[in-house]
Coordinates of C-alpha atoms in Angstrom, one line a residue:
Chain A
X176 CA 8.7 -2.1 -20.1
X177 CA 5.7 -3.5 -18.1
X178 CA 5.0 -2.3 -14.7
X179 CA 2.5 -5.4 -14.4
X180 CA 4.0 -7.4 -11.0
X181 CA 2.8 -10.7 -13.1
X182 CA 0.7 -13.4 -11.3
X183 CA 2.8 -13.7 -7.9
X184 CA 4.7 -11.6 -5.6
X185 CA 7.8 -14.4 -5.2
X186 CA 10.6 -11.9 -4.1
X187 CA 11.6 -8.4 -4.7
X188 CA 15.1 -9.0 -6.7
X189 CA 12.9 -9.9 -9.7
X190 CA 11.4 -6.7 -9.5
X191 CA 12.5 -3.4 -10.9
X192 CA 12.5 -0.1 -8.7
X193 CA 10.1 1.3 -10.8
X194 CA 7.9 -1.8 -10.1
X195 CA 8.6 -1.5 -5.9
X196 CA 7.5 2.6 -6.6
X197 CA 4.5 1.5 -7.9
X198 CA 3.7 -0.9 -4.7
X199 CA 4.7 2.3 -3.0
X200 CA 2.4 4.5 -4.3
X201 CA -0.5 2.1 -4.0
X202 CA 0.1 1.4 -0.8
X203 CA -0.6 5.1 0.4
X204 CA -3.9 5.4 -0.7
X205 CA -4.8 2.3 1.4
X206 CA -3.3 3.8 4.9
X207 CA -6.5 5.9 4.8
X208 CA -9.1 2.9 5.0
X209 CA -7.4 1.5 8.2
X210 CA -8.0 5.4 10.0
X211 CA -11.9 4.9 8.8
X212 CA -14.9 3.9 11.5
X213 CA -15.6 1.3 8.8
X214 CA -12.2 -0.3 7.6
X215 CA -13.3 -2.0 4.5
X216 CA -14.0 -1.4 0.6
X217 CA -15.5 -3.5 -1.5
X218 CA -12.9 -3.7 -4.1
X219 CA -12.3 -7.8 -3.7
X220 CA -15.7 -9.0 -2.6
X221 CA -16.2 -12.6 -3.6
X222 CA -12.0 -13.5 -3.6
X223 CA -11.2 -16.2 -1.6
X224 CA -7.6 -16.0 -0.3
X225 CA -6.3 -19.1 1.5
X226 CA -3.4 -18.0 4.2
X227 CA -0.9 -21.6 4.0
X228 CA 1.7 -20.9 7.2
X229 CA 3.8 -23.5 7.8
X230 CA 6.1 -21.6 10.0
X231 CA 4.7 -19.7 13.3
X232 CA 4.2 -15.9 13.0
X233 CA 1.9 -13.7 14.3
X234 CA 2.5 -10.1 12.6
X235 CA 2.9 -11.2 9.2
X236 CA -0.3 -13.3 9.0
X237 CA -2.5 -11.3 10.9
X238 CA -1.2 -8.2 8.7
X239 CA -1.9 -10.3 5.5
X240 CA -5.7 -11.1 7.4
X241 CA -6.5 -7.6 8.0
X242 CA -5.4 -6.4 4.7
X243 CA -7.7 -9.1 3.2
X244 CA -10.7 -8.4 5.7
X245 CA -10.2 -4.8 4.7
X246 CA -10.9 -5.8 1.0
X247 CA -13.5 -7.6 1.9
X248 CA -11.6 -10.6 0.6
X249 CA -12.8 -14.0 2.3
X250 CA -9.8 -15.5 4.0
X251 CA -8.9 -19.1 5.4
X252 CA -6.1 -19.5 7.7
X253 CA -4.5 -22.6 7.4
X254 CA -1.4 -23.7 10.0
X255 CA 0.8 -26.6 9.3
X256 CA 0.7 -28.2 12.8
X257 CA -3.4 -29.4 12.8
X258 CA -3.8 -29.9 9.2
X259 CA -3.2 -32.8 7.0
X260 CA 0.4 -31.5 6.3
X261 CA 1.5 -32.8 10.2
X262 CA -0.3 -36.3 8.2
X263 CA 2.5 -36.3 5.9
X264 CA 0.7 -34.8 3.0
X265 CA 3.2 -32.5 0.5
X266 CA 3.3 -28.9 -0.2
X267 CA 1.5 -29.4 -3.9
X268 CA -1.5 -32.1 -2.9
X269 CA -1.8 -29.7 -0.1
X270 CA -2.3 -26.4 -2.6
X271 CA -4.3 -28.5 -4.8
X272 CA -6.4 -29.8 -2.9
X273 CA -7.4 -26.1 -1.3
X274 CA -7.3 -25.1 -5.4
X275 CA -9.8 -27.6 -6.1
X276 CA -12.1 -25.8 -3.6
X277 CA -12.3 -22.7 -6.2
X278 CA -9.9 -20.1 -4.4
X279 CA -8.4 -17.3 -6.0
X280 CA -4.9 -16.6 -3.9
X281 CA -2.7 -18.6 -1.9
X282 CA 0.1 -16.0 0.9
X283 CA 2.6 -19.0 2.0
X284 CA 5.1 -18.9 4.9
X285 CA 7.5 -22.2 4.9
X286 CA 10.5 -22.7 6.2
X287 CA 12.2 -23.5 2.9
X288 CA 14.0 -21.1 0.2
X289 CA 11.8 -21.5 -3.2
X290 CA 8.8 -23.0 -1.6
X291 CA 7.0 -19.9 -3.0
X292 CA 8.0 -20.4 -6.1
X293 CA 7.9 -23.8 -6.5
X294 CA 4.0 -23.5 -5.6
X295 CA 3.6 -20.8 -7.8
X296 CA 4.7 -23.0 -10.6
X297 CA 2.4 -25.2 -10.1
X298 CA -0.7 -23.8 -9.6
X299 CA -3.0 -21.3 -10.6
X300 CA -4.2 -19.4 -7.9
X301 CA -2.0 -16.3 -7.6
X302 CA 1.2 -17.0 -4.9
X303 CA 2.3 -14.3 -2.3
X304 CA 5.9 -14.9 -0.7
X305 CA 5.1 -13.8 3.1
X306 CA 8.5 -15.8 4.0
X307 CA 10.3 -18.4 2.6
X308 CA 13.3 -20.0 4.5
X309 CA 16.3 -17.7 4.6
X310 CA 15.4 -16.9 0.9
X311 CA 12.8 -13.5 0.2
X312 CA 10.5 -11.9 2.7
X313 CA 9.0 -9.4 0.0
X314 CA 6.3 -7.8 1.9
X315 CA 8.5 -7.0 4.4
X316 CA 11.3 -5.3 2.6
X317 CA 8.4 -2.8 0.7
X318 CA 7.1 -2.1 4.1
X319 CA 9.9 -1.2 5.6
X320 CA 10.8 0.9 1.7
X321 CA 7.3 2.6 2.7
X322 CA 8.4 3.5 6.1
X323 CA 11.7 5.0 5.3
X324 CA 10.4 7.0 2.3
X325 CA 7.6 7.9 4.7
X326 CA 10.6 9.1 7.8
X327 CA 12.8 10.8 5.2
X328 CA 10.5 11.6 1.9
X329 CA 13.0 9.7 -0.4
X330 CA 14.9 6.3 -0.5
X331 CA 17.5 7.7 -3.5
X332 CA 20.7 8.1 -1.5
X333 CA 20.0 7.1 2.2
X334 CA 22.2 4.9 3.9
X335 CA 20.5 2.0 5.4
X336 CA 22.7 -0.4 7.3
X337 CA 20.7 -4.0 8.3
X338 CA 22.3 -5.3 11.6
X339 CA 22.7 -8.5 13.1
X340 CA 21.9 -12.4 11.6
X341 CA 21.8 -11.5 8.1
X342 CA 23.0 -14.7 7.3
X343 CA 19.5 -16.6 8.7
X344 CA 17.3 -13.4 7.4
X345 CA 15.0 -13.3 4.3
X346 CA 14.1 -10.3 5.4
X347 CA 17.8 -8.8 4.8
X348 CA 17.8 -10.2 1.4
X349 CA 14.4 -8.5 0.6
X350 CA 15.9 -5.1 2.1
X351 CA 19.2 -5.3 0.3
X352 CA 17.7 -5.8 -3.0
X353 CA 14.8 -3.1 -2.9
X354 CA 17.1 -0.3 -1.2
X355 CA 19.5 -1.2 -4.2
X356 CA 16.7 -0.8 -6.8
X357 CA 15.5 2.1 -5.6
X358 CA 18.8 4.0 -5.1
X359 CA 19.8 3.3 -1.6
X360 CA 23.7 2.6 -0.3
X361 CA 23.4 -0.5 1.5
X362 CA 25.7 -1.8 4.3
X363 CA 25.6 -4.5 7.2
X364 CA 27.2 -5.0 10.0
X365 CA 27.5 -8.7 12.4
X366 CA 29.3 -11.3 13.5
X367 CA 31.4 -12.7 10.7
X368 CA 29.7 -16.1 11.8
X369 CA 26.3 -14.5 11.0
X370 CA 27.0 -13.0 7.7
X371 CA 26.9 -15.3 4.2
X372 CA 30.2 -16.5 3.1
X373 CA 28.7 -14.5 -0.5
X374 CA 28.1 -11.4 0.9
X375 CA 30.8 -9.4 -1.3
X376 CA 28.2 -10.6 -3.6
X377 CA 25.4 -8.3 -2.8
X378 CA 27.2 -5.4 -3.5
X379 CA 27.0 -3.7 0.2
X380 CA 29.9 -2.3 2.5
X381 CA 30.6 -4.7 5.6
X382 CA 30.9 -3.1 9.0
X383 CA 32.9 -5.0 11.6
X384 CA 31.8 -2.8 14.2
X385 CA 28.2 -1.6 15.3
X386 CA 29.9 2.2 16.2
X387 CA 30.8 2.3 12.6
X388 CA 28.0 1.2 11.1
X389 CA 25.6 3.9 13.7
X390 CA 28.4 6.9 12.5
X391 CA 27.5 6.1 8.4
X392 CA 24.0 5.3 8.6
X393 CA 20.7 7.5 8.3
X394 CA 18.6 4.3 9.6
X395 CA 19.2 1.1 11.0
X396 CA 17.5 -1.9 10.2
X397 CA 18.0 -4.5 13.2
X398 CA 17.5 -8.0 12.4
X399 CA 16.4 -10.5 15.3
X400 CA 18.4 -12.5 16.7
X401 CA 17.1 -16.0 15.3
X402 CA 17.1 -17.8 18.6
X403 CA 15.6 -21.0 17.0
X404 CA 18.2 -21.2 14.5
X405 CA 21.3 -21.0 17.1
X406 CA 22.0 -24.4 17.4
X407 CA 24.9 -24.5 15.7
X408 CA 26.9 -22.2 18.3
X409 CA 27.0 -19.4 16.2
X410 CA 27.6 -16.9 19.0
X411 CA 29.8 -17.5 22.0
X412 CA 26.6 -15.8 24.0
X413 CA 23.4 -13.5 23.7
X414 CA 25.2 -11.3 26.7
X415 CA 28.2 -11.3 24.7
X416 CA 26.4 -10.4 21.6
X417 CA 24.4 -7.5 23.5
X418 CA 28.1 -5.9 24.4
X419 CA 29.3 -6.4 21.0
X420 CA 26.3 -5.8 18.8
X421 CA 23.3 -4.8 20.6
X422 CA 21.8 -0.7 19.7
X423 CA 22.1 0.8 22.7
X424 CA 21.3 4.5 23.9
X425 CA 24.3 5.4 24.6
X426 CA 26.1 3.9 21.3
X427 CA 23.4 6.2 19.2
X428 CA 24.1 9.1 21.3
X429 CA 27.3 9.4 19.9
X430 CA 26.5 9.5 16.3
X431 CA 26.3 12.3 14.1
X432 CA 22.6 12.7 13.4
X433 CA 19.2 10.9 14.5
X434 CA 19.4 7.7 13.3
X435 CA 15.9 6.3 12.3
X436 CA 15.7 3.0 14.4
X437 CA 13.7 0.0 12.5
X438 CA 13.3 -3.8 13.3
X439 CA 10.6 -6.6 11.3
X440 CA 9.8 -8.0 14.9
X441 CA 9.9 -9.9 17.1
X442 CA 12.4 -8.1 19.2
X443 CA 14.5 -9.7 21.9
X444 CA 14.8 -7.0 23.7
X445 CA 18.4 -6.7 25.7
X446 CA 19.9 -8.5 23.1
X447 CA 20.4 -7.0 19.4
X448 CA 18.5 -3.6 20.3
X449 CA 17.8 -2.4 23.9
X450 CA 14.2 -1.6 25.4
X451 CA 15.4 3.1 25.9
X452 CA 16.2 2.2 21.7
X453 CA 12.8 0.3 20.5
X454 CA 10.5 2.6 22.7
X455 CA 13.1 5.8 21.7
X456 CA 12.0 9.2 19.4
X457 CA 13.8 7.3 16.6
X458 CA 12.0 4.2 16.5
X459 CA 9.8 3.7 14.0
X460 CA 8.8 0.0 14.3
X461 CA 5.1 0.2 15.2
X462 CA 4.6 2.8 11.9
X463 CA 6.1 -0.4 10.1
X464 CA 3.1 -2.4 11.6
X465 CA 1.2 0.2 10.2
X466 CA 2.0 0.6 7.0
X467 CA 2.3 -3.5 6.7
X468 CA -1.0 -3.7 6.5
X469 CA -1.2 -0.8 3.5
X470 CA 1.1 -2.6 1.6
X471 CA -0.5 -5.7 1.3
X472 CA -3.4 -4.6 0.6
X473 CA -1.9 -3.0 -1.7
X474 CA 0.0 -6.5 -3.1
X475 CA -3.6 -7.9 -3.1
X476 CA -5.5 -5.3 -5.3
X477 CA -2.5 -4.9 -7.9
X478 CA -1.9 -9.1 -8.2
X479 CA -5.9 -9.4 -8.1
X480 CA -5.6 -7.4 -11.4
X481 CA -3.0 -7.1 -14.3
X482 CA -1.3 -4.2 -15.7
X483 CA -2.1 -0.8 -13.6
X484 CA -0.2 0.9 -16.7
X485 CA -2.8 0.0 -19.5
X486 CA -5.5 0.5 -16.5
X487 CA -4.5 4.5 -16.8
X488 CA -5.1 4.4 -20.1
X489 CA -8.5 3.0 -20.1
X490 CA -10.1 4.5 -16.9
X491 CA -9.0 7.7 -19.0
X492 CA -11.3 5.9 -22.0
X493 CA -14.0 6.2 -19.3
X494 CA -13.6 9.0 -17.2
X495 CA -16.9 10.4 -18.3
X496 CA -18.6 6.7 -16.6
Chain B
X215 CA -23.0 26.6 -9.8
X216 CA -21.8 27.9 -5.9
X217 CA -24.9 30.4 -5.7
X218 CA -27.4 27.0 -6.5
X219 CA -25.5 25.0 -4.3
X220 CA -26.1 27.4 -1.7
X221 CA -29.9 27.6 -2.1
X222 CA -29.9 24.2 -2.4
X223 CA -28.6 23.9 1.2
X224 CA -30.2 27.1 2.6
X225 CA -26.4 28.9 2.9
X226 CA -23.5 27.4 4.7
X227 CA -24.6 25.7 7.7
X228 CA -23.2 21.9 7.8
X229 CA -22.1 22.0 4.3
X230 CA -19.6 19.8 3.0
X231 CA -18.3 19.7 -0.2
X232 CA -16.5 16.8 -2.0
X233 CA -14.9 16.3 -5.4
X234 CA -14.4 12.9 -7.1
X235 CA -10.6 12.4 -7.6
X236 CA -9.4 13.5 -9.7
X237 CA -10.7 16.3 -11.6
X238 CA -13.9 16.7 -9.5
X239 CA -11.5 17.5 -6.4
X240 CA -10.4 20.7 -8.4
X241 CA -13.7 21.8 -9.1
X242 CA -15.2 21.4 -5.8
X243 CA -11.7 23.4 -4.7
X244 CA -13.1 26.8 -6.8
X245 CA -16.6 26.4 -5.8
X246 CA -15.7 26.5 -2.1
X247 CA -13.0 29.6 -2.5
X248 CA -15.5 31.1 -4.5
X249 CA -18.1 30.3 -1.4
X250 CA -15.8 31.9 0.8
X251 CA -15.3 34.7 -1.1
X252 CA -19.1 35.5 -1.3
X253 CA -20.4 34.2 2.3
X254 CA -16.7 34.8 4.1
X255 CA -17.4 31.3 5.3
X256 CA -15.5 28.4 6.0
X257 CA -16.6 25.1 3.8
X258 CA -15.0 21.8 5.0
X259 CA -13.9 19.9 1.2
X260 CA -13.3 16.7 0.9
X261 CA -12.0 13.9 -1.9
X262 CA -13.1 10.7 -2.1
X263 CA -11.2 8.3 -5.0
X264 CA -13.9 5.7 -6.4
X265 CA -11.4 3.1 -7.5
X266 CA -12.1 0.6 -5.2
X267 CA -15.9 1.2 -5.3
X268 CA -16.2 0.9 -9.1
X269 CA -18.7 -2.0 -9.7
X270 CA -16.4 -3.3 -13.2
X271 CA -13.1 -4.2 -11.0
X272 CA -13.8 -7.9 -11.1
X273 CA -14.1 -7.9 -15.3
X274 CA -11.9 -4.3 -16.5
X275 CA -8.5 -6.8 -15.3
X276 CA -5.9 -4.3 -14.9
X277 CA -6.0 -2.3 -12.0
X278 CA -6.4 1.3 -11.9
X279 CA -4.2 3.5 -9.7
X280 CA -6.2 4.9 -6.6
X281 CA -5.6 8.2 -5.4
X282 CA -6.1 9.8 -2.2
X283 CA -9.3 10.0 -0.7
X284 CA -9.5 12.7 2.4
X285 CA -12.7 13.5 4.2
X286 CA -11.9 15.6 6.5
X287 CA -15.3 15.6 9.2
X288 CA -17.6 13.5 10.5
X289 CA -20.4 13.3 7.4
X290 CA -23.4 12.3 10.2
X291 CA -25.7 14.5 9.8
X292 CA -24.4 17.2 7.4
X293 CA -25.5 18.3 4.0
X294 CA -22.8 16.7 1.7
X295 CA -22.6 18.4 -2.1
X296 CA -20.8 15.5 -4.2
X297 CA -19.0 17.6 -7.0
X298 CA -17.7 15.8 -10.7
X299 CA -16.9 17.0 -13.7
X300 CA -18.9 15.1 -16.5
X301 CA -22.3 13.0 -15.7
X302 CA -22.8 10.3 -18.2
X303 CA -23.8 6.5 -16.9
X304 CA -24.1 7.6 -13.3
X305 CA -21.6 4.5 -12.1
X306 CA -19.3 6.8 -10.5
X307 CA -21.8 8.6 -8.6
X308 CA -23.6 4.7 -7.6
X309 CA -20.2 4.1 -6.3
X310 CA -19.4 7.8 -4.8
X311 CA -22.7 6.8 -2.9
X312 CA -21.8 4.0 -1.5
X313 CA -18.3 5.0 -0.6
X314 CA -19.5 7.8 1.4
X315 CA -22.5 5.7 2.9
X316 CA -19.0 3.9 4.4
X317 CA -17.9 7.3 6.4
X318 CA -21.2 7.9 7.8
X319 CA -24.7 9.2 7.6
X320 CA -25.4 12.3 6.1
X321 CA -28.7 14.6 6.5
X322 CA -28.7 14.6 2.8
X323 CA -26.4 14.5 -0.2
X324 CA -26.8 16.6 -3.6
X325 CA -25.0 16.3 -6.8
X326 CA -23.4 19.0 -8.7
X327 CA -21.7 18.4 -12.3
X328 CA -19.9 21.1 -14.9
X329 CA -20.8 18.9 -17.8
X330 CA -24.2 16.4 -18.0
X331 CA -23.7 14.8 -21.2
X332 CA -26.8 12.4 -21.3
X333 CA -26.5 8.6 -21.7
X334 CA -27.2 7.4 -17.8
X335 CA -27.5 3.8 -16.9
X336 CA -28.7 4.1 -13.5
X337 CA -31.5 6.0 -11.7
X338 CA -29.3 8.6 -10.9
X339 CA -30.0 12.6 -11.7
X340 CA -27.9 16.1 -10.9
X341 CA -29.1 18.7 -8.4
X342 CA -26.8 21.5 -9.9
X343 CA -26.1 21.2 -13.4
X344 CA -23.1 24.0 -15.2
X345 CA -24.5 22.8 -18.8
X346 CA -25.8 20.1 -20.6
X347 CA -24.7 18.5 -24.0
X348 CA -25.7 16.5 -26.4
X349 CA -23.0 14.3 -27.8
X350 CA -22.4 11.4 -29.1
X351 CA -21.7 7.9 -27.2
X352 CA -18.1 8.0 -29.5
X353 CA -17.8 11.2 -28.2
X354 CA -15.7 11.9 -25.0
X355 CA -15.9 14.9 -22.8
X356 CA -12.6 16.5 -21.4
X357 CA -12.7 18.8 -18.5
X358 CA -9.6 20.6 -17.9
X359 CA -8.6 22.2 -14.7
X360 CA -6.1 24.9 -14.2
X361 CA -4.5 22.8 -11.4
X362 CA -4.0 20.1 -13.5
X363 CA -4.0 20.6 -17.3
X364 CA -2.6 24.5 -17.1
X365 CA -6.0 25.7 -18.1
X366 CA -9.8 25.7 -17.4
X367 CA -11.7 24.3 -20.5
X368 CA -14.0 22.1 -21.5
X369 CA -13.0 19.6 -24.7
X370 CA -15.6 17.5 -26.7
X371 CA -13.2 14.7 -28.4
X372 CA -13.3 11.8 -30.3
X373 CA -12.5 8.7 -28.5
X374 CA -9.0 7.1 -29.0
X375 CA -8.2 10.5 -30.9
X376 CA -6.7 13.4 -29.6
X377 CA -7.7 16.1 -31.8
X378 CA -10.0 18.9 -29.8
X379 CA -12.9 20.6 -31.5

């Protein structure tokens, strides 16, 4: 079996666990070049990396910047609103156009499911998923992998319950299917209205209640509260949601052990996790930043190359270089 | 090979040794505790991984795995021993160089090898040498480490072929 991730990182269900170990592993060796005076290697000097967002985020893309400034990777940032897209110009002319300009990766961010693949099918720069519509956000999900293996030394066997609007999240999707692939038990817990009508699909155990879900789990993954997408009345109110699903102090204090306390940003705080829980001993959502930028650098350097598997064999070959 | 690296540096005094991951790091690991043992000094060590230094990453394709690199104080200033097993183009030491050039500015760096099998393709020479060979370019040396391989030896092998001699 080939450990090679392939030209693109579209999602992480195509992916096998030994495939999301090996973006683990990678990943740890970069941590140390964000801790140096001079945060840079050489490693992709002359790449040119084109960052297409067509959706508003600041973590994600500045995490994608860094990690290409810190290979020394030239990157373009490129927002929908102010280019030629807000002109009425499509998702392919618009990745063709910046192709025919000689670059060597596109990281896309668009508000609809496939758009990553459907570019990726069409061109031959290398594609990055950093978000597509409610579909995969892959980057995310090994971050927050790295992060819990980081907390806990192991992902085999922990119980990891995502909390809140899975039913608007890529980034639940990308969690449900790495945790699976790499041995977690997998639950959630919402509002039946913010759940997907499929989700006996995915193979997790559904938690009505927030208390339940805090007394079974080793770490809680809370999902924001997609204020944007609420137009359809999906909760009677964000006060009522705090009472019924918000991660308080008091509601973790009860459980059985520490429960390690994550969240992809950004947090509304008061609403689906309170300010004593995000700044708590148990919160490890700033080590998520962290290690964001470690793991796409480490997404760059392995899709930047091909197989890391045959590479063994021939840096072996010339060990004595 | 730790008594030479010691004259070399005039005893202990801002001396910092670092191995080349991955059997370097092992090395450098017995010359310091065999340091210590003699001089009852302290030696900071250090690893640096050349991976993403290596000057072939943009034609070898496939991407090698990187391992950890660790330096553990500030290199301005200090006498920094770079420790590998086998010498042969010198590329790994051009990009050792330039790696730790990154961390800061040492007073001065050395180079100390177990095996210097000839066959350089940059300017680039040993202070402290354990032995040199004379094999041939199908040749391939193996350095094995205790730590690693479950003995300390030294193999000269044919490429692509396992058998020892």
């Amino acid at each position: 079996m080939t450990l090679s991730l392939g030209k693109d990182l579209l999602g992480l269900e195509a992916l096998s666990g030994e495939q999301i170990k090996l973006i683990l592993d990678t990943a740890e060796p970069f941590k140390e070049i964000s801790l140096r005076a001079i945060k840079k290697v050489p490693t992709l000097r002359g790449a040119t990396i084109v960052n297409l967002f067509f959706e508003a985020s600041t973590r994600t893309r500045v995490s994608f910047e860094f990690a290409e400034k810190r290979l020394s990777a030239d990157a373009v940032n490129v927002a929908a609103s102010g280019s030629s897209v807000a002109k009425g110009e499509t998702l392919v002319d618009t990745a063709r156009n910046l192709e025919a300009m000689k670059i060597d990766m596109v990281v896309i961010r668009h508000g609809a499911s496939g758009a990553a693949q459907f570019l990726a099918e069409r061109i031959d720069s290398n594609v990055i998923n950093a978000g597509d519509g409610t579909h995969e956000h892959p980057t995310q999900g090994l971050l927050d992998l790295l992060t819990l293996r980081d907390h806990f030394g192991r992902i085999e066997g922990l119980k990891v319950c995502i909390v809140g609007d899975v039913l608007h999240s890529r980034v639940a999707r990308s969690n449900i299917w790495g945790l699976q692939k790499m041995g977690a038990e997998v639950a959630v817990c919402g509002p039946r209205s913010l759940l997907p009508n499929a989700i006996d699909d995915f193979g997790v155990t559904v938690f009505r209640r927030v208390e339940e879900a805090i007394e079974w789990a080793d770490a809680l993954n809370i999902l924001r509260l997609q204020l944007e997408r609420m137009t359809a009345g999906y909760i009677p109110s964000l006060r009522e949601y705090n009472r019924v699903f918000g991660v308080s102090r008091e509601r973790l204090e009860r459980a059985p052990r520490d429960v390690l306390i994550l969240h992809p940003g950004p947090m509304n705080r008061g609403v689906e996790i309170d300010s004593d829980v995000a700044d708590g001993p148990f919160s490890v959502i700033l080590d998520q930043v962290t290690n964001g930028v470690a793991v796409r650098m480490a997404v760059l350097y392995m899709l930047s190359g091909g197989n890391p598997q045959l590479a063994v064999r021939s840096a072996a070959g010339s060990a004595n270089a | 090979m730790a008594d030479e690296i010691l004259e070399l540096n005039n005893g202990t005094e801002h001396l910092v040794i670092v191995g080349i991951q991955r059997r370097g790091v092992q090395l450098a690991a017995q010359i310091v505790s065999l340091i210590t043992e003699r001089e009852g000094a302290d030696v900071p060590q250090g690893a640096l991984d050349i991976t993403l230094y290596r000057d072939d990453l943009q034609t070898v394709g496939p991407r090698p795995v990187v391992g950890q690199t660790r330096i553990p104080v500030d290199l301005d200033g200090v006498n920094v021993v770079i420790v590998d097993d086998v010498l042969y183009t010198g590329r790994t030491i051009r990009a050792a160089l330039d790696e730790l050039a990154d961390f800061g500015r040492p007073a001065r760096i050395a180079l100390a090898v177990l095996i210097d099998r000839g066959g350089r393709e940059l300017p680039i020479q040993p202070d402290v040498v354990g032995k040199t060979i004379t094999i041939q370019p199908s040749q391939r040396v193996d350095v094995l480490v205790e730590e690693l391989d479950g003995r300390n030896a030294v193999v000269v092998a044919e490429r692509e072929s396992e058998a020892g001699t």
